[in-house]
């Protein structure tokens, strides 16, 4: 009776502990925060920094909330956005702790016999543990941790989801209808921002029906809920209005609006796909199913009034709850059936949030049932048939919490440290090292997604902005140069550097030959650099002169059309550059990309992770940087081999293979280098270069760098000639002629190509 006179909502656990946990989470994420950019956050940071030319048509809530960050200096945006992501994550964890603290523990008869407080809050002495364990399980989970310390927008969407769940649970306490109306409005906004919330809509409606019962079907209530939901969905109109009112894009309001809805609907339809249905079902076993089980208020008996039958049913309930608790904790370590490996590369933070909510409830179940004696109606404690398990079970829950915290930190802290490390900062510093102080034009290929993407360009732009040099350089996405909207974007952003090539109403693709002419004109007054080895229509007029990780574009000689071989000064400078970073940068990169050794001895944690089928992941930033380095090193090795520096070229090909063991070009070049050093030649054998042997030719060269072997040079020349890149074909067949002087087809190709270029002396 004395306990019932104390309002449980004013106790420490539900009232103060959530705020303390949110503050602790924020401090924790602050100390592990990524101070700059990574593969995770580079795309959204580029959008908010104004580096992307496409209009934003998705995530209107995220656009509205993060719009003030666009007023910051570009150098401050990465850190500010990462801090914002940490704040959203901490607030979501605070709502999680509050939600766990106010969960009703009256679902089973065993709970009802022990917890008699108002609202059935957990009031045992250990009531603080379930919110803490839930926050630990969610906050230290790898996907959540990396999203909390790298801005992607996912933590904001999770915060909306957490707010909706918290509102439903708070409504159970005070029955204030405005909470449900606010939850409906927030849900409508969340649907406009995240297509996954459309999939959760039946669950949201079912939860409200479950809470209100028949009163849900009150006409006035339903109409107000629908109106609030529609009010939140007005965010669908925000971005179409912004795009059309800007006047920068020749499109209509309804075109953008329908495009957004069509994309969301196509994603929702995927749920009905067989493979996607299976994946959602697997993820629901440890997220939606446990929540559904905890929402059911089970009867006192199941038809068997005997003490033995009741005890057996109660024991089975305990076993079932234990299995769910263990499975939910296991999921936070990311075994193969976890959302991280099942959600098609999506963060799936909502599923992990539900997992953590279940961890909090089911741990509280055991702390209550085994930590407190049942009380009869006469207020007398009743002995439990499982009283001999009281202390071991409670101790096991505490041990599980401790092991979960220690295990998650041991597994995830090194990975988060690597992701939030300085891999890209070092790469950007090396790029900047050879950029001219007076500025210039930077080109980057982004056509082959997954191979050439804007990552290099965004990394360089972020580094230039950080060092106050962004206005000195004009960044160009060579793939986007075909689109009129991109030209209008460049002229708006850099009116003094990029001329107005297309009209305001132009919608047709830009002629690539005209673009080459524009670059040729700009090269008269600007230094033009490529950020990676490349090929294409620009190289009908230019060739690449390597300077470390950047490449100066220079006009091809009109008499030979052949790029000159590197001179001794150029060889010396580049060799010094690569030798320096091979000793200072590459060892750390190679350690981070090295797969775990299966034969290496493991400590206790490693053996436990192996039994749970949990593995540590490689650093994606290091893998990306290693691929960037490998491609550039292979290109420089080819330049050395063309110049006759066979020993130095072999060392570079070996380095390229270490950085990327899948670098096929470096492997073939190294094998041919060994043949040349042995004094032998290799015949042209086109059977080695077929798609069955090589795959997609363009993707292989884009990912790995150029080939310098007669058969591959010959095939490359054919591809260039077929694409009417005649000057690049001439260079390829000339190299075949150098490596295989007796090859007649290469001479015939050269004669034909020189004739097409109106150079009869070369043809003869």
XYZ file of C-alpha atoms in Angstrom:
764
model
C 0.000 0.000 0.000
C 2.881 2.366 0.781
C 4.417 1.635 -2.627
C 1.115 2.304 -4.359
C 0.898 5.753 -2.777
C 4.177 6.719 -4.495
C 3.718 7.685 -8.137
C 6.139 5.350 -9.963
C 6.542 7.936 -12.736
C 8.518 10.111 -10.298
C 11.064 7.443 -9.484
C 14.668 7.686 -10.587
C 14.609 5.072 -13.358
C 11.767 6.408 -15.518
C 12.286 10.094 -14.714
C 16.027 10.765 -14.552
C 17.896 7.719 -15.863
C 16.931 8.253 -19.550
C 18.386 11.774 -19.488
C 21.574 10.534 -17.858
C 21.947 7.762 -20.408
C 21.340 10.193 -23.289
C 24.003 12.529 -21.900
C 26.428 9.629 -21.425
C 25.774 8.417 -24.986
C 26.385 11.896 -26.380
C 29.676 12.174 -24.499
C 30.677 8.709 -25.666
C 29.938 9.496 -29.316
C 31.745 12.822 -29.011
C 34.968 11.046 -28.053
C 34.606 8.557 -30.923
C 33.258 11.072 -33.463
C 34.577 11.215 -36.995
C 36.062 14.731 -37.309
C 35.953 14.702 -41.111
C 34.582 12.554 -43.916
C 34.315 8.852 -44.665
C 32.575 6.684 -47.225
C 29.525 6.738 -44.970
C 28.975 10.473 -44.789
C 30.667 11.834 -47.891
C 27.558 11.792 -50.088
C 25.193 13.696 -47.727
C 27.983 16.109 -46.775
C 28.574 16.800 -50.475
C 24.882 17.619 -50.950
C 24.731 20.013 -48.014
C 28.063 21.589 -48.999
C 26.677 22.361 -52.458
C 29.032 20.121 -54.422
C 26.325 18.112 -56.179
C 24.350 19.414 -59.134
C 21.275 17.176 -59.029
C 18.256 18.587 -57.166
C 17.288 16.898 -53.911
C 13.986 15.094 -54.446
C 14.024 12.716 -51.470
C 14.045 13.067 -47.651
C 12.276 16.441 -47.243
C 12.367 16.333 -43.428
C 16.113 15.782 -43.488
C 16.438 18.622 -46.000
C 14.448 21.011 -43.791
C 16.195 20.093 -40.536
C 19.710 20.280 -41.980
C 19.135 23.382 -44.112
C 20.738 25.738 -41.529
C 23.999 23.791 -41.870
C 24.275 25.167 -45.421
C 24.955 28.613 -43.910
C 28.163 27.356 -42.278
C 31.571 27.648 -43.860
C 32.181 24.582 -46.013
C 35.141 23.527 -43.893
C 32.913 23.370 -40.791
C 30.099 21.326 -42.317
C 31.528 17.766 -41.923
C 32.186 18.086 -38.189
C 28.918 19.955 -37.556
C 26.855 17.309 -39.347
C 28.627 14.471 -37.555
C 27.872 16.197 -34.246
C 24.233 16.549 -35.295
C 24.092 12.822 -36.040
C 25.523 12.085 -32.572
C 22.877 14.312 -30.937
C 20.059 12.541 -32.805
C 21.489 9.156 -31.807
C 21.773 10.178 -28.141
C 18.200 11.503 -28.098
C 16.956 8.275 -29.687
C 18.760 6.288 -26.983
C 17.225 8.517 -24.311
C 13.757 7.784 -25.707
C 14.678 4.101 -25.808
C 15.636 4.138 -22.125
C 12.422 5.963 -21.212
C 10.354 3.540 -23.315
C 11.942 0.526 -21.637
C 11.442 2.073 -18.201
C 7.673 2.550 -18.726
C 6.989 -0.785 -20.399
C 4.216 -2.632 -18.524
C 5.375 -5.757 -16.705
C 1.969 -7.372 -16.317
C 1.968 -9.555 -19.407
C 2.141 -12.916 -17.600
C 0.627 -14.165 -14.369
C 4.109 -14.509 -12.858
C 4.707 -10.803 -13.470
C 1.295 -9.781 -12.148
C 1.903 -11.716 -8.946
C 5.087 -9.736 -8.291
C 4.597 -6.240 -9.689
C 1.657 -4.413 -8.104
C 2.734 -0.810 -8.729
C 0.630 1.631 -10.718
C 1.083 1.208 -14.479
C 2.989 -2.032 -13.732
C 6.374 -0.338 -13.944
C 9.376 -2.398 -13.013
C 10.110 -1.331 -9.427
C 12.575 -3.968 -8.232
C 15.948 -2.726 -6.984
C 17.541 -3.716 -10.307
C 15.011 -1.812 -12.436
C 17.843 0.383 -13.730
C 19.480 -2.506 -15.572
C 16.966 -3.054 -18.432
C 17.163 0.567 -19.733
C 20.938 0.493 -19.424
C 21.202 -2.849 -21.195
C 18.860 -1.671 -23.959
C 20.951 1.447 -24.508
C 24.166 -0.601 -24.494
C 22.743 -3.145 -26.964
C 21.578 -0.438 -29.355
C 24.206 2.251 -28.851
C 27.243 -0.040 -29.111
C 25.898 -2.052 -32.015
C 28.252 -1.515 -34.950
C 25.794 -0.086 -37.483
C 24.274 2.282 -34.920
C 27.681 3.366 -33.640
C 29.073 4.188 -37.068
C 25.869 5.995 -38.050
C 25.966 7.986 -34.804
C 29.495 9.211 -35.499
C 29.077 9.758 -39.253
C 26.227 11.846 -40.613
C 24.012 9.956 -43.047
C 20.568 11.136 -41.973
C 19.653 7.703 -40.632
C 19.810 8.743 -36.959
C 17.318 11.551 -37.593
C 14.901 9.091 -39.175
C 15.421 6.734 -36.237
C 14.714 9.600 -33.839
C 11.312 10.084 -35.493
C 10.657 6.347 -35.157
C 11.704 6.373 -31.486
C 9.485 9.385 -30.824
C 6.459 7.551 -32.247
C 7.032 4.485 -30.029
C 7.602 6.688 -26.978
C 4.374 8.596 -27.682
C 2.350 5.376 -27.807
C 3.805 4.196 -24.501
C 3.292 7.573 -22.824
C -0.347 7.551 -23.937
C -0.840 4.422 -21.851
C 0.099 6.456 -18.771
C -1.913 9.660 -19.144
C -4.331 8.898 -22.035
C -3.801 12.357 -23.467
C -5.146 12.160 -26.977
C -2.798 14.812 -28.315
C 0.038 12.311 -27.976
C -1.563 10.039 -30.567
C -2.376 12.978 -32.813
C 1.224 14.177 -32.611
C 2.474 10.650 -33.291
C 0.250 10.513 -36.403
C 1.665 13.825 -37.654
C 5.236 12.714 -37.053
C 4.496 9.396 -38.732
C 3.187 11.184 -41.822
C 6.374 13.259 -41.976
C 8.494 10.131 -41.454
C 6.706 8.438 -44.362
C 7.617 11.355 -46.611
C 11.233 10.987 -45.530
C 11.679 7.230 -45.426
C 9.884 4.677 -47.576
C 10.408 1.997 -44.905
C 7.890 3.786 -42.678
C 5.220 2.964 -45.261
C 5.985 -0.693 -44.606
C 5.585 -0.149 -40.851
C 2.224 1.641 -41.311
C 0.051 -1.462 -40.657
C 2.034 -2.075 -37.462
C 1.482 1.534 -36.348
C -2.257 1.356 -36.988
C -2.468 -2.033 -35.270
C -0.668 -0.655 -32.215
C -3.169 2.197 -31.868
C -6.099 -0.210 -32.249
C -4.492 -2.435 -29.612
C -4.115 0.501 -27.195
C -7.545 2.104 -27.658
C -9.654 -0.928 -28.352
C -13.124 -0.186 -29.735
C -12.721 3.519 -29.024
C -10.331 3.599 -31.982
C -13.329 3.497 -34.308
C -14.707 6.762 -32.980
C -15.407 8.918 -36.036
C -14.124 12.131 -34.479
C -10.927 10.472 -33.312
C -10.288 8.803 -36.664
C -10.874 11.999 -38.616
C -8.453 13.924 -36.407
C -5.821 11.199 -36.717
C -6.154 11.181 -40.504
C -5.892 14.963 -40.665
C -2.760 14.947 -38.508
C -1.221 12.234 -40.647
C -2.001 14.194 -43.809
C -0.517 17.317 -42.225
C 2.741 15.464 -41.678
C 2.641 14.169 -45.255
C 2.647 17.750 -46.523
C 6.417 17.362 -46.433
C 5.977 15.518 -49.735
C 5.318 18.939 -51.287
C 8.388 20.675 -49.850
C 11.113 19.599 -52.267
C 9.002 19.918 -55.443
C 8.224 23.484 -54.352
C 11.896 24.221 -53.640
C 13.040 22.798 -56.993
C 10.468 24.543 -59.146
C 10.691 27.875 -57.317
C 14.483 27.969 -57.732
C 14.148 28.294 -61.503
C 17.352 26.304 -62.021
C 15.747 23.172 -63.440
C 13.394 22.978 -66.449
C 10.858 20.724 -64.764
C 7.378 21.036 -63.288
C 6.108 20.627 -59.742
C 4.043 17.556 -60.578
C 6.920 15.868 -62.403
C 9.108 16.021 -59.287
C 6.210 15.090 -57.004
C 5.231 12.042 -59.055
C 8.865 10.973 -59.381
C 9.256 10.956 -55.591
C 6.068 8.942 -55.086
C 6.977 6.538 -57.867
C 10.387 5.835 -56.338
C 8.869 5.230 -52.905
C 6.180 2.979 -54.333
C 8.749 0.940 -56.260
C 10.671 0.384 -53.021
C 7.514 -0.619 -51.154
C 6.636 -3.103 -53.893
C 9.948 -4.816 -53.285
C 8.553 -6.022 -49.952
C 6.271 -8.338 -51.930
C 9.245 -9.783 -53.771
C 10.033 -13.327 -52.635
C 13.651 -12.699 -51.637
C 12.816 -9.441 -49.867
C 9.903 -11.077 -48.049
C 12.232 -13.769 -46.797
C 14.759 -11.207 -45.568
C 12.100 -9.119 -43.811
C 10.781 -12.297 -42.198
C 14.241 -13.216 -40.889
C 14.812 -9.739 -39.455
C 11.330 -9.700 -37.905
C 12.051 -12.821 -35.854
C 14.246 -10.792 -33.506
C 12.485 -7.432 -33.779
C 8.766 -7.401 -34.577
C 8.002 -10.877 -33.175
C 9.436 -10.183 -29.676
C 7.562 -6.859 -29.565
C 4.361 -8.625 -30.557
C 4.861 -11.251 -27.847
C 5.451 -8.621 -25.157
C 2.270 -6.805 -26.194
C 0.037 -9.808 -25.392
C -1.426 -10.056 -21.910
C -1.382 -13.764 -21.254
C -3.994 -15.514 -19.139
C -3.365 -17.029 -15.721
C -3.616 -20.594 -17.042
C -4.012 -22.515 -20.262
C -6.748 -24.931 -19.323
C -4.743 -26.961 -16.817
C -5.545 -26.066 -13.185
C -3.093 -28.536 -11.640
C -0.021 -27.190 -9.925
C 2.225 -29.388 -12.075
C 0.615 -28.194 -15.303
C 0.822 -24.572 -14.228
C 4.454 -24.988 -13.206
C 5.285 -26.664 -16.518
C 3.575 -23.911 -18.515
C 5.384 -21.267 -16.470
C 8.697 -23.033 -17.029
C 8.092 -23.096 -20.800
C 7.330 -19.384 -20.665
C 10.656 -18.817 -18.952
C 12.482 -20.851 -21.595
C 10.726 -19.003 -24.412
C 11.599 -15.620 -22.918
C 15.214 -16.723 -22.395
C 15.527 -17.780 -26.039
C 14.186 -14.427 -27.216
C 16.516 -12.499 -24.900
C 19.573 -14.439 -26.020
C 18.645 -14.157 -29.709
C 18.121 -10.396 -29.434
C 21.464 -9.861 -27.686
C 23.121 -12.131 -30.259
C 21.720 -10.028 -33.133
C 23.461 -6.912 -31.806
C 26.789 -8.649 -32.506
C 25.819 -8.964 -36.200
C 25.745 -12.688 -36.945
C 24.837 -13.677 -40.537
C 21.078 -13.396 -39.878
C 21.313 -9.851 -38.489
C 19.914 -6.827 -40.358
C 23.448 -5.659 -41.215
C 23.918 -8.653 -43.496
C 20.302 -9.196 -44.490
C 19.024 -5.684 -45.282
C 20.678 -5.354 -48.715
C 23.231 -2.856 -47.445
C 20.664 -0.617 -45.693
C 21.391 0.429 -42.083
C 18.009 -0.912 -40.834
C 18.336 1.039 -37.577
C 14.616 0.678 -36.863
C 15.015 -3.092 -36.607
C 17.976 -2.734 -34.253
C 15.945 -0.277 -32.170
C 13.140 -2.819 -31.780
C 15.735 -5.455 -30.911
C 17.081 -3.220 -28.119
C 13.548 -2.499 -26.884
C 12.990 -6.245 -26.613
C 16.316 -6.722 -24.820
C 15.180 -4.201 -22.214
C 11.797 -5.827 -21.683
C 12.916 -9.461 -21.535
C 15.839 -8.737 -19.219
C 13.375 -6.916 -16.960
C 11.112 -9.970 -17.085
C 13.775 -12.186 -15.512
C 14.835 -9.562 -12.978
C 11.225 -9.303 -11.809
C 10.148 -12.949 -11.905
C 13.337 -14.281 -10.311
C 14.255 -11.238 -8.263
C 11.031 -10.799 -6.327
C 8.677 -13.204 -4.562
C 5.089 -13.524 -5.682
C 2.530 -11.793 -3.463
C -0.873 -13.341 -2.818
C -4.045 -11.337 -2.343
C -3.431 -11.502 1.367
C -0.160 -9.579 0.732
C 1.873 -12.601 1.773
C 4.863 -13.776 -0.279
C 4.273 -17.097 -2.042
C 7.192 -19.484 -2.545
C 8.021 -20.177 -6.198
C 8.669 -23.723 -7.456
C 11.779 -22.261 -9.158
C 13.084 -20.379 -6.134
C 16.372 -22.308 -6.292
C 17.009 -20.478 -9.604
C 16.422 -16.991 -8.225
C 20.004 -15.987 -7.555
C 21.564 -17.774 -10.579
C 19.061 -16.247 -13.039
C 19.429 -12.699 -11.713
C 23.205 -13.118 -11.717
C 22.997 -14.448 -15.284
C 21.118 -11.327 -16.415
C 23.772 -9.104 -14.876
C 26.501 -11.242 -16.413
C 24.779 -11.066 -19.809
C 24.669 -7.274 -19.578
C 28.347 -7.073 -18.648
C 29.405 -9.525 -21.356
C 27.294 -7.711 -23.946
C 28.887 -4.354 -23.118
C 32.432 -5.746 -23.028
C 31.920 -7.860 -26.139
C 30.388 -5.051 -28.204
C 33.175 -2.659 -27.273
C 35.853 -5.285 -27.941
C 34.378 -6.141 -31.343
C 33.257 -2.732 -32.584
C 35.573 -0.133 -31.034
C 38.587 -1.016 -33.238
C 36.394 -1.005 -36.342
C 34.803 2.352 -35.522
C 38.243 3.779 -34.767
C 39.462 2.701 -38.207
C 36.390 4.054 -40.009
C 36.689 7.376 -38.181
C 40.443 7.506 -38.666
C 42.574 9.638 -40.969
C 42.736 7.354 -44.024
C 41.119 9.873 -46.365
C 42.855 12.828 -44.715
C 46.221 11.311 -45.628
C 45.029 10.544 -49.146
C 43.741 14.104 -49.614
C 46.998 15.570 -48.288
C 48.940 13.573 -50.878
C 46.617 14.805 -53.629
C 47.006 18.415 -52.500
C 50.762 18.041 -52.312
C 51.174 18.294 -56.079
C 48.353 20.715 -56.872
C 49.556 24.145 -58.018
C 49.233 27.016 -55.568
C 47.631 29.219 -58.204
C 44.722 26.813 -58.695
C 43.346 25.137 -61.778
C 40.714 22.729 -63.059
C 40.200 19.288 -61.512
C 38.580 16.493 -63.503
C 37.234 13.225 -62.127
C 35.468 10.337 -63.874
C 32.251 9.110 -62.223
C 30.633 7.164 -65.054
C 31.298 3.612 -63.850
C 29.496 3.542 -60.516
C 31.263 1.395 -57.939
C 34.532 1.855 -59.837
C 34.707 5.571 -60.593
C 32.417 7.527 -58.320
C 32.598 11.090 -56.988
C 34.489 9.964 -53.875
C 37.878 11.171 -55.122
C 36.403 14.494 -56.200
C 34.530 15.037 -52.918
C 37.582 14.088 -50.839
C 39.691 16.607 -52.723
C 37.029 19.331 -52.479
C 36.664 18.762 -48.735
C 40.431 19.008 -48.283
C 40.632 22.179 -50.362
C 37.742 23.720 -48.394
C 39.437 22.817 -45.123
C 42.632 24.543 -46.243
C 40.888 27.598 -47.694
C 41.762 26.787 -51.324
C 38.354 25.718 -52.642
C 37.808 28.913 -54.653
C 41.089 28.396 -56.514
C 39.937 25.209 -58.255
C 37.105 24.345 -60.592
C 35.973 20.721 -59.928
C 34.471 18.921 -62.912
C 32.588 15.623 -62.978
C 33.391 14.435 -66.502
C 30.373 12.131 -66.681
C 27.972 14.894 -65.628
C 29.393 17.235 -68.282
C 27.036 15.616 -70.742
C 24.005 17.083 -68.951
C 22.833 20.664 -69.562
C 21.726 21.041 -65.923
C 25.314 20.436 -64.830
C 26.611 23.184 -67.091
C 24.076 25.627 -65.675
C 25.126 24.564 -62.163
C 28.802 25.163 -62.951
C 28.137 28.586 -64.425
C 26.078 29.606 -61.372
C 28.704 28.399 -58.938
C 31.809 29.425 -60.889
C 30.707 32.214 -63.255
C 34.281 33.451 -63.782
C 35.758 30.013 -64.444
C 33.099 28.176 -66.473
C 31.485 29.838 -69.505
C 27.755 29.671 -70.228
C 27.753 26.885 -72.797
C 24.064 25.911 -72.787
C 20.919 28.006 -72.686
C 18.502 28.091 -69.761
C 15.999 25.925 -71.644
C 18.383 23.379 -73.172
C 17.514 19.757 -72.340
C 19.456 17.749 -74.958
C 22.744 16.072 -74.121
C 25.887 18.104 -74.781
C 28.130 17.050 -77.689
C 31.306 15.468 -76.228
C 33.455 16.837 -79.043
C 32.333 20.310 -78.065
C 33.349 19.588 -74.457
C 36.829 18.545 -75.582
C 37.083 21.817 -77.470
C 36.039 23.769 -74.366
C 38.701 22.022 -72.274
C 41.261 22.689 -74.960
C 40.348 26.375 -74.822
C 40.469 26.467 -71.009
C 43.853 24.715 -70.998
C 45.357 27.797 -72.627
C 44.886 29.776 -69.411
C 44.420 27.086 -66.723
C 46.297 24.079 -65.462
C 44.027 21.051 -65.906
C 44.477 17.939 -63.761
C 42.836 14.532 -63.597
C 42.380 12.933 -60.186
C 42.872 9.405 -61.512
C 44.276 7.620 -64.564
C 41.585 7.661 -67.220
C 40.708 7.308 -70.894
C 37.957 8.552 -73.194
C 37.223 11.320 -75.637
C 39.265 13.963 -73.762
C 42.378 11.926 -74.485
C 41.991 12.401 -78.200
C 43.545 15.808 -77.556
C 45.400 15.343 -74.252
C 47.663 12.897 -72.498
C 48.336 12.394 -68.773
C 51.567 13.547 -67.175
C 51.731 11.904 -63.709
C 52.633 13.936 -60.639
C 52.094 11.539 -57.738
C 48.340 11.021 -57.321
C 47.315 13.692 -59.830
C 47.781 13.894 -63.583
C 48.395 17.030 -65.607
C 46.541 17.133 -68.922
C 48.810 18.186 -71.747
C 48.078 18.428 -75.487
C 49.172 15.512 -77.643
C 51.973 16.255 -80.113
C 50.387 16.957 -83.483
C 53.145 15.265 -85.452
C 53.112 11.815 -83.779
C 49.870 11.881 -81.728
C 51.773 9.773 -79.177
C 52.122 10.690 -75.496
C 55.816 11.182 -74.734
C 57.595 8.807 -72.406
C 58.489 10.204 -68.981
C 61.815 12.005 -68.762
C 64.461 11.427 -66.152
C 63.412 14.377 -63.972
C 59.808 13.190 -63.986
C 60.892 9.650 -63.114
C 63.010 10.905 -60.225
C 60.253 13.090 -58.764
C 57.564 10.404 -58.999
C 59.830 7.687 -57.664
C 60.624 9.843 -54.637
C 56.917 10.388 -54.081
C 55.961 6.707 -54.292
C 58.967 5.536 -52.283
C 58.063 7.955 -49.504
C 54.412 6.901 -49.177
C 55.314 3.234 -49.629
C 57.204 3.476 -46.350
C 54.958 5.932 -44.496
C 51.368 5.292 -45.707
C 51.065 1.880 -47.309
C 52.003 -0.316 -44.298
C 49.033 0.970 -42.275
C 46.690 0.613 -45.252
C 47.860 -2.940 -45.910
C 47.270 -3.875 -42.257
C 43.721 -2.536 -42.352
C 42.779 -4.329 -45.575
C 44.449 -7.626 -44.668
C 41.852 -10.388 -44.090
C 42.023 -12.137 -40.722
C 44.382 -15.060 -40.614
C 42.302 -18.229 -39.995
C 45.358 -20.037 -38.608
C 46.304 -17.325 -36.120
C 45.800 -18.085 -32.433
C 42.735 -16.391 -30.958
C 42.061 -15.013 -27.529
C 38.976 -15.856 -25.491
C 36.873 -13.160 -27.172
C 37.949 -14.292 -30.623
C 36.971 -17.900 -29.901
C 33.610 -16.768 -28.518
C 32.934 -14.645 -31.607
C 33.845 -17.578 -33.830
C 31.363 -19.841 -32.042
C 28.667 -17.174 -32.423
C 29.541 -16.768 -36.123
C 30.496 -13.144 -35.520
C 33.324 -11.630 -37.528
C 35.152 -8.339 -37.601
C 34.876 -6.330 -40.805
C 37.590 -4.677 -42.830
C 37.763 -0.904 -42.994
C 35.842 0.181 -46.140
C 37.690 3.514 -46.219
C 41.035 1.722 -46.243
C 39.834 -0.641 -48.990
C 38.696 2.314 -51.121
C 41.950 4.202 -50.535
C 43.976 1.068 -51.293
C 42.149 0.675 -54.604
C 42.826 4.338 -55.426
C 46.511 3.896 -54.640
C 46.729 0.580 -56.495
C 45.306 2.000 -59.699
C 47.689 4.958 -59.625
C 50.713 2.788 -58.784
C 49.890 0.467 -61.696
C 49.691 3.459 -64.040
C 53.087 4.673 -62.873
C 54.516 1.178 -63.278
C 53.327 1.178 -66.901
C 54.984 4.564 -67.443
C 58.242 3.206 -66.017
C 58.041 0.109 -68.197
C 57.447 2.273 -71.296
C 60.568 4.239 -70.341
C 62.629 1.040 -70.040
C 62.909 1.100 -66.225
C 61.963 -2.548 -65.865
C 63.271 -3.095 -62.324
C 61.484 -0.056 -60.914
C 58.332 -0.984 -62.827
C 58.341 -4.481 -61.287
C 58.481 -3.004 -57.789
C 55.489 -0.770 -58.547
C 53.425 -3.622 -59.977
C 54.146 -5.657 -56.843
C 53.015 -2.742 -54.662
C 49.831 -2.379 -56.707
C 49.063 -6.050 -56.125
C 49.681 -5.772 -52.377
C 47.274 -2.864 -52.135
C 44.648 -4.642 -54.241
C 45.172 -8.397 -54.641
C 42.365 -8.394 -57.234
C 44.200 -5.935 -59.490
C 44.240 -7.983 -62.675
C 46.140 -5.362 -64.661
C 48.994 -5.238 -62.144
C 49.170 -9.040 -62.087
C 49.393 -9.336 -65.886
C 51.839 -6.430 -66.130
C 54.095 -7.988 -63.498
C 54.128 -11.350 -65.269
C 55.018 -9.673 -68.559
C 57.649 -7.551 -66.805
C 59.352 -10.738 -65.652
C 59.317 -11.969 -69.250
C 60.942 -8.739 -70.466
C 63.580 -8.829 -67.738
C 64.439 -12.380 -68.774
C 65.067 -11.110 -72.305
C 62.070 -12.835 -73.903
C 59.063 -11.541 -75.832
C 55.424 -12.537 -75.670
C 53.270 -13.172 -78.752
C 49.925 -11.468 -79.265
C 47.256 -13.935 -78.144
C 43.790 -12.417 -78.178
C 42.259 -15.533 -76.592
C 43.508 -14.175 -73.237
C 41.509 -10.971 -73.622
C 38.024 -12.306 -74.325
C 35.103 -11.262 -72.072
C 35.008 -14.809 -70.680
C 38.587 -14.382 -69.477
C 38.589 -10.709 -68.630
C 34.992 -9.623 -67.994
C 33.932 -6.061 -68.783
C 36.960 -4.392 -70.341
C 36.054 -0.814 -69.344
C 35.347 -1.762 -65.722
C 38.607 -3.700 -65.412
C 40.749 -0.803 -66.653
C 38.753 1.742 -64.622
C 39.244 -0.251 -61.451
C 42.792 -1.506 -61.938
C 44.645 0.809 -64.284
C 46.151 0.239 -67.750
C 47.674 -2.926 -69.201
C 51.163 -3.070 -70.706
C 51.280 -6.484 -72.347
C 51.119 -7.039 -76.148
C 47.867 -9.007 -76.253
C 46.019 -6.606 -73.986
C 47.447 -3.525 -75.680
C 46.276 -4.945 -79.030
C 42.766 -5.597 -77.747
C 42.693 -2.173 -76.104
C 43.587 -0.604 -79.440
C 40.692 -2.433 -81.099
C 38.248 -1.180 -78.463
C 39.510 2.388 -78.813
C 39.248 2.237 -82.609
C 35.718 0.854 -82.425
C 34.738 3.799 -80.203
C 36.414 6.179 -82.715
C 39.121 7.070 -80.192
C 41.700 6.846 -82.961
C 44.578 8.631 -81.256
C 44.379 6.390 -78.192
C 44.219 3.403 -80.522
C 47.373 4.640 -82.270
C 49.184 4.744 -78.904
C 48.052 1.196 -78.076
C 49.105 -0.320 -81.428
C 52.399 1.579 -81.317
C 53.098 -0.058 -77.978
C 52.288 -3.470 -79.486
C 54.759 -2.699 -82.279
C 57.431 -1.885 -79.660
C 56.808 -5.058 -77.671
C 56.153 -7.396 -80.637
C 57.960 -5.881 -83.650
C 57.042 -8.745 -85.965
C 53.283 -8.426 -85.440
C 51.830 -7.510 -88.852
C 48.200 -6.790 -87.750
C 49.421 -4.019 -85.426
C 51.256 -2.377 -88.362
C 48.170 -2.646 -90.571
C 46.004 -1.079 -87.856
C 48.516 1.745 -87.433
C 48.573 2.427 -91.155
C 44.783 2.606 -91.255
C 44.571 4.864 -88.188
C 47.293 7.266 -89.324
C 45.533 7.500 -92.689
C 42.248 8.400 -90.919
C 44.133 11.114 -89.006
C 45.497 12.559 -92.275
C 49.112 11.686 -91.429
C 50.384 9.871 -94.532
C 53.990 9.770 -93.356
C 52.972 7.865 -90.267
C 50.803 5.552 -92.354
C 53.697 4.793 -94.713
